[in-house]
Amino acid sequence: MNKSVKNKISIKDNEKFFSSGIKDKIFVVIPAFNEEDKIVAVIRQVQKYFKNIVVIDDNSSDNTLDLSRATGALVLHHIINRGQGAALETGTKYALGKGADIIVHFDADGQFLPIEIAKIIEPILSGEFDIVTGTRFMDKESNMPIFKKYFIMPVARFIMRTLYKSELTDPQNGFRAFNRKVAKELNIENDGSAHCTEIIVKTLKNKWRYKEVSITVRYDNFGASIFSGKGRGAGGLKILKSLFYQKLIK
Amino acid sequence: MQQIIAIAIVLFFVFRLIGQKRKNSISQVEFYLWLFFWIFSALIVIFIKQVDLLVAYLGFSSTGIDVLLYLSIAVLFYLLFRIRIKMEKIEKDITTLVRENSIHDK
């Protein structure tokens, strides 16, 4: 891990969680679809900080399900692939049933750093905010591909600003945490990757207190493009299509 | 001759419709809806001259059959739209079922 990043994360934050017992009420929800290469490492890293890890296998065709179960994490299995948004809602609902006070959404592909969960939870623990989302644009820690950084993301921000009057800098960031109140009211309806937009829209509509926190994102050979993405409803155009139909069936 | 062919096509679909009803593949309401549609189509074919007059009276420059064709395309687009919306709703229901199943299986 980048040393400077590690130092920026308040170690005191972690100590606060581990000493207060609140960590028992923190659930990390990880949706996984065909992530056999990375899922075990991701779960093991998160397990260093939190014991309540809910993995939702979205009907992977590889060994993601068995590998996840072997780690001792709480593993749910979708018998049909439903998309990342659907998997997140399943995990959130399950965590609520288990008494979660804070729920963290975390990716299974190793893009995010588990140590930064402390950073994203802190504003909620302090009681000042209801929902905190990660952003890749407050500093330059991430090695985001140029096309994504200078084309896809500005377009996404423009759409969010124009349609929803959102000033958030990173509308498609999947690293977020929220409290129980938000989890109960959220009810993610968009099965695919458009859930990110849906969450922002609901945050603004419900006037939840929100904050963006700078996070690190590591890019390897993954990430959705305009046309493609992993799983149902992923990829830029599919996201726009989902948002359109979502509006119609309301 | 064209009218005879058109009527034959309509009759073919009416017989198929009756067959589907006998096999209970469609509901009573759906059966009558489609029966009405085909009878209506047959009446238009039989009284095509009167339809031409009606269309001209309404101010259209095309023939009756042209106007009906345009209208049918508009109706088809609308039905396609309705089906797409219905499919989205079914997808949502499937997600709900899959979710409940995964949580209860745990």
mmCIF file of C-alpha atoms in Angstrom, chain A residues 96-182:
data_model
loop_
_atom_site.group_PDB
_atom_site.id
_atom_site.type_symbol
_atom_site.label_atom_id
_atom_site.label_comp_id
_atom_site.label_asym_id
_atom_site.label_seq_id
_atom_site.Cartn_x
_atom_site.Cartn_y
_atom_site.Cartn_z
ATOM 1 C CA LEU A 96 -30.114 -4.780 9.029
ATOM 2 C CA GLY A 97 -31.692 -8.055 10.101
ATOM 3 C CA LYS A 98 -28.525 -8.874 12.005
ATOM 4 C CA GLY A 99 -28.698 -5.583 13.901
ATOM 5 C CA ALA A 100 -26.182 -3.505 11.973
ATOM 6 C CA ASP A 101 -25.807 0.143 13.034
ATOM 7 C CA ILE A 102 -23.385 1.073 10.280
ATOM 8 C CA ILE A 103 -23.203 -0.567 6.867
ATOM 9 C CA VAL A 104 -20.256 -0.245 4.519
ATOM 10 C CA HIS A 105 -20.444 -1.002 0.797
ATOM 11 C CA PHE A 106 -17.132 -2.317 -0.431
ATOM 12 C CA ASP A 107 -16.008 -3.722 -3.797
ATOM 13 C CA ALA A 108 -14.812 -7.304 -4.244
ATOM 14 C CA ASP A 109 -12.215 -6.551 -6.884
ATOM 15 C CA GLY A 110 -9.534 -5.150 -4.603
ATOM 16 C CA GLN A 111 -9.868 -1.581 -5.839
ATOM 17 C CA PHE A 112 -10.458 -0.157 -2.370
ATOM 18 C CA LEU A 113 -8.248 -0.281 0.710
ATOM 19 C CA PRO A 114 -9.854 -1.921 3.773
ATOM 20 C CA ILE A 115 -7.882 0.352 6.089
ATOM 21 C CA GLU A 116 -9.814 3.283 4.638
ATOM 22 C CA ILE A 117 -13.097 1.890 5.968
ATOM 23 C CA ALA A 118 -12.136 3.584 9.239
ATOM 24 C CA LYS A 119 -11.818 6.866 7.421
ATOM 25 C CA ILE A 120 -15.219 6.552 5.739
ATOM 26 C CA ILE A 121 -17.004 5.500 8.918
ATOM 27 C CA GLU A 122 -15.599 8.239 11.137
ATOM 28 C CA PRO A 123 -18.066 11.025 10.136
ATOM 29 C CA ILE A 124 -20.981 8.652 10.848
ATOM 30 C CA LEU A 125 -19.574 7.564 14.188
ATOM 31 C CA SER A 126 -19.248 11.189 15.217
ATOM 32 C CA GLY A 127 -22.985 11.545 14.562
ATOM 33 C CA GLU A 128 -22.503 14.450 12.182
ATOM 34 C CA PHE A 129 -23.399 12.618 8.983
ATOM 35 C CA ASP A 130 -25.837 9.909 7.859
ATOM 36 C CA ILE A 131 -24.043 8.778 4.718
ATOM 37 C CA VAL A 132 -20.455 9.103 3.551
ATOM 38 C CA THR A 133 -19.238 8.326 0.049
ATOM 39 C CA GLY A 134 -15.722 7.946 -1.227
ATOM 40 C CA THR A 135 -14.319 10.236 -3.884
ATOM 41 C CA ARG A 136 -11.375 9.820 -6.200
ATOM 42 C CA PHE A 137 -11.124 13.501 -6.988
ATOM 43 C CA MET A 138 -10.188 15.308 -3.800
ATOM 44 C CA ASP A 139 -6.542 14.377 -4.203
ATOM 45 C CA LYS A 140 -4.503 12.464 -6.742
ATOM 46 C CA GLU A 141 -3.978 9.130 -5.021
ATOM 47 C CA SER A 142 -5.756 6.962 -7.581
ATOM 48 C CA ASN A 143 -4.286 5.928 -10.893
ATOM 49 C CA MET A 144 -7.585 6.257 -12.736
ATOM 50 C CA PRO A 145 -7.334 5.606 -16.488
ATOM 51 C CA ILE A 146 -7.136 8.881 -18.440
ATOM 52 C CA PHE A 147 -10.263 8.206 -20.549
ATOM 53 C CA LYS A 148 -12.296 7.531 -17.456
ATOM 54 C CA LYS A 149 -10.885 10.508 -15.563
ATOM 55 C CA TYR A 150 -11.227 13.108 -18.303
ATOM 56 C CA PHE A 151 -14.258 11.844 -20.233
ATOM 57 C CA ILE A 152 -16.531 9.346 -18.453
ATOM 58 C CA MET A 153 -16.412 10.972 -15.008
ATOM 59 C CA PRO A 154 -16.952 14.587 -16.195
ATOM 60 C CA VAL A 155 -19.933 13.359 -18.253
ATOM 61 C CA ALA A 156 -21.329 11.540 -15.211
ATOM 62 C CA ARG A 157 -20.840 14.655 -13.058
ATOM 63 C CA PHE A 158 -22.517 16.820 -15.701
ATOM 64 C CA ILE A 159 -25.550 14.504 -15.845
ATOM 65 C CA MET A 160 -25.812 14.463 -12.064
ATOM 66 C CA ARG A 161 -25.487 18.251 -11.809
ATOM 67 C CA THR A 162 -27.989 18.903 -14.591
ATOM 68 C CA LEU A 163 -30.629 16.318 -13.734
ATOM 69 C CA TYR A 164 -30.308 16.063 -9.981
ATOM 70 C CA LYS A 165 -28.453 19.241 -8.900
ATOM 71 C CA SER A 166 -25.807 17.115 -7.216
ATOM 72 C CA GLU A 167 -22.436 18.677 -6.469
ATOM 73 C CA LEU A 168 -20.788 15.387 -5.511
ATOM 74 C CA THR A 169 -17.445 14.966 -7.236
ATOM 75 C CA ASP A 170 -17.568 11.201 -7.761
ATOM 76 C CA PRO A 171 -21.096 9.992 -8.610
ATOM 77 C CA GLN A 172 -20.057 6.460 -9.549
ATOM 78 C CA ASN A 173 -17.995 5.645 -6.468
ATOM 79 C CA GLY A 174 -19.077 2.385 -4.847
ATOM 80 C CA PHE A 175 -17.254 2.858 -1.536
ATOM 81 C CA ARG A 176 -19.755 4.233 0.958
ATOM 82 C CA ALA A 177 -20.991 3.888 4.509
ATOM 83 C CA PHE A 178 -24.266 4.842 6.102
ATOM 84 C CA ASN A 179 -26.135 4.528 9.350
ATOM 85 C CA ARG A 180 -29.100 2.314 10.199
ATOM 86 C CA LYS A 181 -31.654 5.035 9.488
ATOM 87 C CA VAL A 182 -30.391 5.421 5.923
#
